[in-house]
Amino acid sequence: KGKRAFVAGVADDNGYGWAIAKALAAAGAEILVGTWVPALNIFETSLRRGKFDESRVLPDGSLMEIAKVYPLDAVFDNPDDVPEDIKANKRYAGSSNWTVQEVAECVKQDFGSIDILVHSLANGPEVKKPLLETSRSGYLAAISASSYSYVSLLKHFLPIMNPGMSFLGGSSISLTYIASERIIPGYGGGMSSAKAALESDTKVLAFEAGRKNKIRVNTISAGPLGSRAAKAIGFIETMIEYSLANAPLQKELSADEVGNTAAFLASPLASAITGAVIYVDNGLNAMGVGV
Ligand code: NAD
């Protein structure tokens, strides 16, 4: 029996979430995705109209199937958390059951269980502002959307995750960025702080979910990719050029390389890896100076 994966943070075919879904599908997993509510309509329409068909092609020539797309807003844990203006918002009112707890309940009703949980989402409203100019609410919003969203997803999905008996283990993966531990000017608004929290939480969650549920928890520190989210920050081209010029491997990083690492981490080949930050960045993290 193949594994089933829930990938949170897929809204087009350019980002890491899409590439991870593809790599897991190529390895035989059934794919469910969680799509941010404001992006849901356009994503589902594009999917239905075949706009992504070229990027759905798997190595064996078949097309990746997405068994179900769930609307999700990972900054809300349950309906009590949702403020009135969001409830009244047209895009949100058009969908239902998109808080983290409700999505987990819907997945349980529809499919019973999952084996793999992927968190590939982040948001920082003040990402363009230096930390010294970031407001308290901007900082907390970055942490809420980019760090606590992972704690919440894992907490609510753990009860329906198949435990790792010996090697067939359940596995959870998130995406982080080296701005958590080194200075990357331009990655502001508390986003660097949010990634530091995510990496620290990866260790604590690996302990808690490992002891209690036999689930492995890892995070991939990915190099720069021109995704929709990254383009919104405004400096991604510079980061890609910097990596090309300075990394040990002077090639552009493809999202598929991150997808393949996620498939490895979710597989029995990685049965002893948990609580780890795995760099998939052409080795840029190992450099001390630019050359
Ligand atoms: P992306 O735009 O493909 O993915 C981000 C997704 O988050 C989008 O689909 C967006 O709709 C979703 N999202 C935002 N707020 C949300 C919310 N409240 N609830 C649910 N979904 C929400 O961009 P990406 O760059 O592939 O980002 C995926 C992950 O990779 C992020 O954690 C990001 O920080 C990380 N990452 C990206 C890079 C890069 O250079 N692109 C580098 C390292 C790490």
Coordinates of N, CA and C and ligand atoms in Angstrom, one line a residue, residues 9-11 15-16 36 72-75 120-123 175-177 187 195 222-225 227-230 236, ligand 1:
G9 N 0.5 24.3 1.5 CA 1.3 25.4 0.9 C 1.6 25.3 -0.5
V10 N 0.5 24.8 -1.3 CA 0.6 24.7 -2.7 C -0.5 25.5 -3.3
A11 N 0.0 26.5 -4.2 CA -1.0 27.4 -4.8 C -0.7 27.7 -6.3
G15 N 6.5 26.7 -6.8 CA 7.1 26.7 -5.5 C 7.6 25.3 -5.0
Y16 N 8.2 25.3 -3.8 CA 8.7 24.0 -3.3 C 7.6 23.0 -3.0
W36 N -3.9 28.0 0.4 CA -4.3 29.2 1.1 C -5.6 29.7 0.5
L72 N -7.2 26.1 3.1 CA -6.5 26.2 4.4 C -6.1 27.6 4.7
D73 N -6.3 28.0 5.9 CA -5.5 29.2 6.4 C -4.9 28.8 7.7
A74 N -3.6 28.6 7.7 CA -2.9 28.1 8.8 C -2.6 29.0 9.9
V75 N -3.1 30.3 9.8 CA -3.0 31.2 11.0 C -4.2 31.0 11.9
S120 N 4.9 23.7 3.7 CA 5.7 24.5 2.8 C 5.0 25.9 2.6
L121 N 4.9 26.6 3.7 CA 4.3 27.9 3.7 C 4.9 28.8 4.6
A122 N 4.8 30.1 4.3 CA 5.4 31.2 5.1 C 4.7 32.5 4.7
N123 N 4.7 33.4 5.6 CA 4.1 34.7 5.3 C 4.6 35.7 6.3
L175 N 10.0 23.6 5.5 CA 11.0 24.3 4.7 C 11.6 25.5 5.5
T176 N 12.9 25.6 5.6 CA 13.4 26.7 6.2 C 14.5 27.4 5.4
Y177 N 15.1 28.5 5.9 CA 16.0 29.3 5.1 C 17.2 29.7 6.0
Y187 N 15.9 39.9 4.3 CA 14.9 38.9 4.7 C 14.4 39.4 6.1
K195 N 12.1 31.7 11.0 CA 12.8 30.5 10.6 C 13.6 29.9 11.7
A222 N 16.5 25.3 2.4 CA 16.6 25.3 0.9 C 17.3 26.6 0.4
G223 N 18.0 26.4 -0.7 CA 18.6 27.6 -1.3 C 17.5 28.4 -2.1
P224 N 18.0 29.5 -2.7 CA 17.0 30.4 -3.3 C 16.3 29.9 -4.5
L225 N 15.0 30.1 -4.6 CA 14.2 29.7 -5.7 C 13.2 30.9 -6.1
S227 N 10.2 31.5 -6.5 CA 8.8 31.2 -6.3 C 8.0 32.5 -6.2
R228 N 6.7 32.3 -6.2 CA 5.8 33.5 -6.0 C 6.1 34.2 -4.7
A229 N 6.2 33.4 -3.6 CA 6.5 34.1 -2.3 C 7.8 34.8 -2.3
A230 N 8.9 34.1 -2.9 CA 10.2 34.7 -2.9 C 10.2 36.0 -3.7
I236 N 15.1 38.1 -4.7 CA 15.4 36.7 -5.0 C 16.4 36.6 -6.1
Ligands
NAD1 P1 5.3 29.5 -2.5 O1 4.7 30.8 -2.9 O2 5.2 28.5 -3.6 O3 4.7 28.9 -1.2 C1 4.2 29.6 -0.1 C2 2.8 29.2 0.1 O4 2.3 29.7 1.4 C3 1.9 29.9 -0.9 O5 1.2 28.8 -1.6 C4 0.9 30.7 -0.1 O6 -0.4 30.7 -0.6 C5 1.0 29.9 1.2 N1 0.5 30.6 2.4 C6 0.8 31.9 2.8 N2 0.1 32.1 4.0 C7 -0.6 31.0 4.3 C8 -1.5 30.7 5.3 N3 -1.8 31.6 6.3 N4 -2.2 29.5 5.3 C9 -1.9 28.6 4.3 N5 -1.0 28.9 3.3 C10 -0.4 30.1 3.3 O7 6.8 29.9 -2.1 P2 8.0 28.9 -1.7 O8 9.2 29.9 -1.8 O9 8.1 27.7 -2.4 O10 7.7 28.7 -0.1 C11 7.6 27.4 0.5 C12 8.5 27.3 1.7 O11 9.8 27.3 1.3 C13 8.3 28.5 2.7 O12 8.4 28.0 4.0 C14 9.6 29.3 2.4 O13 10.0 30.1 3.5 C15 10.5 28.2 2.1 N6 11.8 28.6 1.5 C16 11.8 29.3 0.3 C17 13.0 29.7 -0.3 C18 13.0 30.4 -1.7 O14 14.0 30.9 -2.1 N7 11.9 30.4 -2.4 C19 14.2 29.4 0.3 C20 14.2 28.7 1.5 C21 13.0 28.3 2.1

